[in-house]
PDB file of C-alpha atoms and ligand atoms in Angstrom:
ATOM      1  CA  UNK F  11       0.000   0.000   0.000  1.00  0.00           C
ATOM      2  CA  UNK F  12       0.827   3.283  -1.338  1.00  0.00           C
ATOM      3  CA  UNK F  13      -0.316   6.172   0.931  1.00  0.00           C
ATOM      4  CA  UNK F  14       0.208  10.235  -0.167  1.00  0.00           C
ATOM      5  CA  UNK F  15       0.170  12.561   3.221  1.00  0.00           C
ATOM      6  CA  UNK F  16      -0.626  15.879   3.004  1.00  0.00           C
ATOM      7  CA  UNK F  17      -0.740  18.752   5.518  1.00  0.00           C
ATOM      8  CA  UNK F  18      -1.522  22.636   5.874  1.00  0.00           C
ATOM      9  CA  UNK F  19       0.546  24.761   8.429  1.00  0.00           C
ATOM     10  CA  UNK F  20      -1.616  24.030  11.072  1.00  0.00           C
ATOM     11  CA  UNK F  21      -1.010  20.467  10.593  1.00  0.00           C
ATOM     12  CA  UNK F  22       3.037  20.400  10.320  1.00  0.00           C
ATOM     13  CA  UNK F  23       3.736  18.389  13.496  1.00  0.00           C
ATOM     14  CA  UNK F  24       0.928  15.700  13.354  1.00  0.00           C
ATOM     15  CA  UNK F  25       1.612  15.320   9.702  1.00  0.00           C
ATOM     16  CA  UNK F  26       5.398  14.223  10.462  1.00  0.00           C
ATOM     17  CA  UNK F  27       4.352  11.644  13.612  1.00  0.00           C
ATOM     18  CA  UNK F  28       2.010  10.279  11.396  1.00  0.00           C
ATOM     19  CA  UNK F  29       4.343  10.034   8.591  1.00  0.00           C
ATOM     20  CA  UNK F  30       6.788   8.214  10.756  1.00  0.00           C
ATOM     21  CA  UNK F  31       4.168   5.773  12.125  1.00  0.00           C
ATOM     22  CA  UNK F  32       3.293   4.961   8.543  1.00  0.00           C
ATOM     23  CA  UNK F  33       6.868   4.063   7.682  1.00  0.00           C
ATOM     24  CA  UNK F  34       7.340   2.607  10.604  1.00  0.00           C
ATOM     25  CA  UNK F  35       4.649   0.254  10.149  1.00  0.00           C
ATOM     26  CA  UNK F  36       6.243  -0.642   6.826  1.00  0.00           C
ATOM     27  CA  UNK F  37       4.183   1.579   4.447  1.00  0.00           C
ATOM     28  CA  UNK F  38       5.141   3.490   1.348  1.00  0.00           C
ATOM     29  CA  UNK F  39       4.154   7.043   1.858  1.00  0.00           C
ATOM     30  CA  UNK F  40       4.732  10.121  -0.046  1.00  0.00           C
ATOM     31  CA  UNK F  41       4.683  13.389   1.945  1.00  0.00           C
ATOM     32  CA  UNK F  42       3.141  15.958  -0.542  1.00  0.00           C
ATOM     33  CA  UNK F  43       2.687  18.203   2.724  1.00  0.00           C
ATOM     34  CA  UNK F  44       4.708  21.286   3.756  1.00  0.00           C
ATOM     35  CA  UNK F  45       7.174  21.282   6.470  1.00  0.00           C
ATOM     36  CA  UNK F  46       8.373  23.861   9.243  1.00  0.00           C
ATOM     37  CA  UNK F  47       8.088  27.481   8.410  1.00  0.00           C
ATOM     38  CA  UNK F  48       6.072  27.658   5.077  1.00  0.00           C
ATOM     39  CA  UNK F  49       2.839  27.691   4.817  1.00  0.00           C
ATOM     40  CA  UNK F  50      -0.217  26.505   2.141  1.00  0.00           C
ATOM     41  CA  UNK F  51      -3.963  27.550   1.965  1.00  0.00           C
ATOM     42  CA  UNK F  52      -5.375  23.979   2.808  1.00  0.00           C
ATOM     43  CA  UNK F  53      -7.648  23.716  -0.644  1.00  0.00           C
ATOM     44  CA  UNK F  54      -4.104  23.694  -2.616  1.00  0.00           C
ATOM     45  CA  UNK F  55      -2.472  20.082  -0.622  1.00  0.00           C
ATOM     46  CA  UNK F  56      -5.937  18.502  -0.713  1.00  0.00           C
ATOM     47  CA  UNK F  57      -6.114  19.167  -4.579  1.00  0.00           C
ATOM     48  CA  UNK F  58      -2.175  17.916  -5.280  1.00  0.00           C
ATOM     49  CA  UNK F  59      -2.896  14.559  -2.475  1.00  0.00           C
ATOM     50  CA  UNK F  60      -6.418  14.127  -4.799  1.00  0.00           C
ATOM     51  CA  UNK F  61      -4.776  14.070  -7.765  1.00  0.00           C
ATOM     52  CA  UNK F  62      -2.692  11.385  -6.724  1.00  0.00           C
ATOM     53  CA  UNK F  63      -4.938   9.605  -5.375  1.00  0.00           C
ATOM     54  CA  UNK F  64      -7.059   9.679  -8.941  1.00  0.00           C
ATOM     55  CA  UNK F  65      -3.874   9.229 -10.961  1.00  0.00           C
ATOM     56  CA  UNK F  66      -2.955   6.170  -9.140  1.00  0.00           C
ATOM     57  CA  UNK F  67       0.332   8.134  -7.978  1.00  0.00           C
ATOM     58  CA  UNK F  68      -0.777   6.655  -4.805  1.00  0.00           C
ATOM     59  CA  UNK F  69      -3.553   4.303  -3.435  1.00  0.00           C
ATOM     60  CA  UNK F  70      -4.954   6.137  -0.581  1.00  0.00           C
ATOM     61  CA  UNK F  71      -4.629   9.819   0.761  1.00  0.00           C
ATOM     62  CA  UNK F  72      -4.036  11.687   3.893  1.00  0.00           C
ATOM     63  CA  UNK F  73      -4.625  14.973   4.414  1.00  0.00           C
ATOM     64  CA  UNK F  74      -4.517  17.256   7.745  1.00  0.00           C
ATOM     65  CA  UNK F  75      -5.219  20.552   8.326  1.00  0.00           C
ATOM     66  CA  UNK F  76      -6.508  22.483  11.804  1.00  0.00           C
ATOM     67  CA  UNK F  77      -9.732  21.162  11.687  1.00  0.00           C
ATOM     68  CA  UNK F  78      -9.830  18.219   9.012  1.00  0.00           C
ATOM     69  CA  UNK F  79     -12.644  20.062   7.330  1.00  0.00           C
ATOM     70  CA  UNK F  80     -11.329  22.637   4.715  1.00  0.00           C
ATOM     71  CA  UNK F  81      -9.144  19.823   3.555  1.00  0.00           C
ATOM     72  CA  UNK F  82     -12.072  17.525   3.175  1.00  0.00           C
ATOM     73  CA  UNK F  83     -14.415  19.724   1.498  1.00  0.00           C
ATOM     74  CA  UNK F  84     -11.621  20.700  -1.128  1.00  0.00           C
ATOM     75  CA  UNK F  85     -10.827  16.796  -1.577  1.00  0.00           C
ATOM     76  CA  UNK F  86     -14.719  15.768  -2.604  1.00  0.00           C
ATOM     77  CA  UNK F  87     -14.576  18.490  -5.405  1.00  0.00           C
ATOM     78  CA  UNK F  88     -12.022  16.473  -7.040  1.00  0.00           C
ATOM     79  CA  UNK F  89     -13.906  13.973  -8.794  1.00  0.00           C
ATOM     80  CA  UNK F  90     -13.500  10.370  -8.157  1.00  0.00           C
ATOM     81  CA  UNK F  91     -12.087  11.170  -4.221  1.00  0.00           C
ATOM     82  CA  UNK F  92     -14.491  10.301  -1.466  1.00  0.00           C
ATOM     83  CA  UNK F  93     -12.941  12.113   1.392  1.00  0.00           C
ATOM     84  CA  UNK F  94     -13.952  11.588   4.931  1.00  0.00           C
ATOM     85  CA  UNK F  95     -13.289  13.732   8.018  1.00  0.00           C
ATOM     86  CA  UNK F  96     -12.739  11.682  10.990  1.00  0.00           C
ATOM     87  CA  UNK F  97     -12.345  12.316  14.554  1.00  0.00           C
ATOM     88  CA  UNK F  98     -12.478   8.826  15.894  1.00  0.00           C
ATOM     89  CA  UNK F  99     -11.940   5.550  14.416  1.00  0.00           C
ATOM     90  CA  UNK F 100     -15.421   4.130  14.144  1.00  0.00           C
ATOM     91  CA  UNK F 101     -16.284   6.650  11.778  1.00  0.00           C
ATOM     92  CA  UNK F 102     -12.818   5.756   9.599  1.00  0.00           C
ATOM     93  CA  UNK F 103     -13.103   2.420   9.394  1.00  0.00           C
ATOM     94  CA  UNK F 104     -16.949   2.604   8.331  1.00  0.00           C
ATOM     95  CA  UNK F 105     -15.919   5.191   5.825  1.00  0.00           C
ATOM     96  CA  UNK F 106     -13.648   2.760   3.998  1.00  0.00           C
ATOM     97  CA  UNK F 107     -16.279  -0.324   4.570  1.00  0.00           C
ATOM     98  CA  UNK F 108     -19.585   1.493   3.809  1.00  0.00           C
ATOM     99  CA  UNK F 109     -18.289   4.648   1.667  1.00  0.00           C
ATOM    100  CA  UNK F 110     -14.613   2.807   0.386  1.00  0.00           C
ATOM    101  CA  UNK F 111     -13.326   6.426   1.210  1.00  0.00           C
ATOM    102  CA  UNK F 112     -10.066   7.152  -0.656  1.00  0.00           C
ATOM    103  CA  UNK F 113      -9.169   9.890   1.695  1.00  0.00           C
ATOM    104  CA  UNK F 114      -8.714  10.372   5.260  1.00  0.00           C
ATOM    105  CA  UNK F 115      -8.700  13.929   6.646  1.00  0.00           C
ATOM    106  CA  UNK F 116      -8.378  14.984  10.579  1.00  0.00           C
ATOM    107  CA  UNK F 117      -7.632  18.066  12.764  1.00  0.00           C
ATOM    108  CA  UNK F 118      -4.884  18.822  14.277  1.00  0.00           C
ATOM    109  CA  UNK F 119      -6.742  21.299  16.334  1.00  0.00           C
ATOM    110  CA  UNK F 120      -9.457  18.177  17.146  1.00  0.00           C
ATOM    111  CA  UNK F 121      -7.358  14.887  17.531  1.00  0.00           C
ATOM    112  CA  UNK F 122      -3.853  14.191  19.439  1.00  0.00           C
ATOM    113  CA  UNK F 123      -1.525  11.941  17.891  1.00  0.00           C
ATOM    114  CA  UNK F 124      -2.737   8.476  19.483  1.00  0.00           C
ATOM    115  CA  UNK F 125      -6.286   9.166  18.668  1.00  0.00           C
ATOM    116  CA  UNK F 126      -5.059  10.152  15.119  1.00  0.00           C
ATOM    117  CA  UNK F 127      -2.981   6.926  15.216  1.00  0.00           C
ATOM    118  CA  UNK F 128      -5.811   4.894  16.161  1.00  0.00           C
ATOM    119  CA  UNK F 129      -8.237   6.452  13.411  1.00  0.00           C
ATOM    120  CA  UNK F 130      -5.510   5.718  10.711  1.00  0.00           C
ATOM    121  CA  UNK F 131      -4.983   2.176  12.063  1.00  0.00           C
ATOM    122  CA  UNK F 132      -8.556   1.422  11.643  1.00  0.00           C
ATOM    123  CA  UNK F 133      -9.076   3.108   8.073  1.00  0.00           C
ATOM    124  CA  UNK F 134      -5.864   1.261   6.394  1.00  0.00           C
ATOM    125  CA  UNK F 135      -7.084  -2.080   8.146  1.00  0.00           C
ATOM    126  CA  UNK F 136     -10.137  -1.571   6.703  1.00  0.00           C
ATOM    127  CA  UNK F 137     -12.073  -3.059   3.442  1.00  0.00           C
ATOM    128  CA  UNK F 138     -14.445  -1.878   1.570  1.00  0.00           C
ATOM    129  CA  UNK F 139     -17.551  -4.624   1.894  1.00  0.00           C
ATOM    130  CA  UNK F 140     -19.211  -4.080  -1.427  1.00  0.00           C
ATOM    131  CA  UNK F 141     -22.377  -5.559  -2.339  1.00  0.00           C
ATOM    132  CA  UNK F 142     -25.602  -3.065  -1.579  1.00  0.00           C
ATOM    133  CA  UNK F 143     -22.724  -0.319  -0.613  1.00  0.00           C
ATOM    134  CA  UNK F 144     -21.101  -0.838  -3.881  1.00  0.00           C
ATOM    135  CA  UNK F 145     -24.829   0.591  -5.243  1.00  0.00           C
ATOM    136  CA  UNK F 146     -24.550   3.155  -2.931  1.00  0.00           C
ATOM    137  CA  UNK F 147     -20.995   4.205  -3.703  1.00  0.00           C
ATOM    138  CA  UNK F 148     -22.283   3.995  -7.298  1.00  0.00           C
ATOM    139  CA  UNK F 149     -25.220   6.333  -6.566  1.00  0.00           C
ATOM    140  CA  UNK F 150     -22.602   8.274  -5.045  1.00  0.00           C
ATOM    141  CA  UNK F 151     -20.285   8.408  -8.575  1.00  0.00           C
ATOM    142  CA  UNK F 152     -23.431   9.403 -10.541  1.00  0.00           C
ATOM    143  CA  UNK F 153     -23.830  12.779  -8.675  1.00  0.00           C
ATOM    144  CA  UNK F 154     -20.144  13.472 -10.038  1.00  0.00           C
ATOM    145  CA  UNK F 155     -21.663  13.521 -13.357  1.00  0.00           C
TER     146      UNK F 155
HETATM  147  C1  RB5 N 202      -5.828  27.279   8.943  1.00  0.00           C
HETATM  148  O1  RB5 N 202      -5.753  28.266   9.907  1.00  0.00           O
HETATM  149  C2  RB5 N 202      -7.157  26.548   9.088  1.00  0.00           C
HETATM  150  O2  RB5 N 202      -8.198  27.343   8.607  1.00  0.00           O
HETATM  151  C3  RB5 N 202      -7.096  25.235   8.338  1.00  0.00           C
HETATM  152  O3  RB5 N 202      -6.050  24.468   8.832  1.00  0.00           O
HETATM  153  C4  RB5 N 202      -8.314  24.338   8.449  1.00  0.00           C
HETATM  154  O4  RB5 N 202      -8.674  24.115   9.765  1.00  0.00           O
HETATM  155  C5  RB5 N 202      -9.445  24.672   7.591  1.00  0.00           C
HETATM  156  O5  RB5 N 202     -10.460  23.959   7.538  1.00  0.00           O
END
């Protein structure tokens, strides 16, 4: 598994632990983010993670800004992402099962780094279940059109 990370400057710190934590665990990650001292408007990283995510650059985005939700708006204008903005990991891992999210946003501002941990263990653990969600995920595609 592939996974792109993005992050706003509100998001610097939390991007890098959870960067680490990905490698550590033995994942591939590209860090499309911004690191100490610059800063991004958050629509900008959640457009360049999308694209990679649509591109098949990657399999699976990350993207964190203060809040999770600027970042998560942007990402479901790009079409074919179904970004999710999670604060705790029942939510994540449904997202992926239910929704087969491709992106994961959180808030720095909201979640500390083992809550964010947990909520990335349970989205990349995670499969999509198909069957009557794949008609709802297709329902879902059709409003792209
Ligand atoms: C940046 O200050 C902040 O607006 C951004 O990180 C995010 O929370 C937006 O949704």
């Amino acid at each position: 598994m592939r996974i792109g990370i993005g992050n706003d400057h509100a998001a610097i710190e939390l991007k890098y632990e959870i960067l680490d934590y990905l490698i550590e665990k033995g994942i591939e990650v590209v860090d499309y983010g911004i690191g100490e001292d610059e800063k991004i408007d958050y629509p900008l990283i959640s457009e360049t993670v999308s694209n990679a995510v649509v591109s098949k650059e990657v399999d699976y985005g990350i993207v964190i800004c203060g809040t999770g939700v600027g970042v998560s708006i942007s990402a479901n204008k790009i079409k074919g992402i179904r970004a999710c903005v999670c604060s705790e990991p029942y939510s994540a891992k449904l997202s992926k099962e239910h929704n087969d999210t491709n992106v994961l946003c959180f808030g720095s501002r909201v979640v500390g780094s083992e809550l964010a941990k947990m909520i990335v263990d349970a989205w990349i653990n995670a499969e999509f279940l198909g069957e009557r969600h794949l008609r709802r995920v297709e329902l879902i595609k059709k409003l792209e059109k």
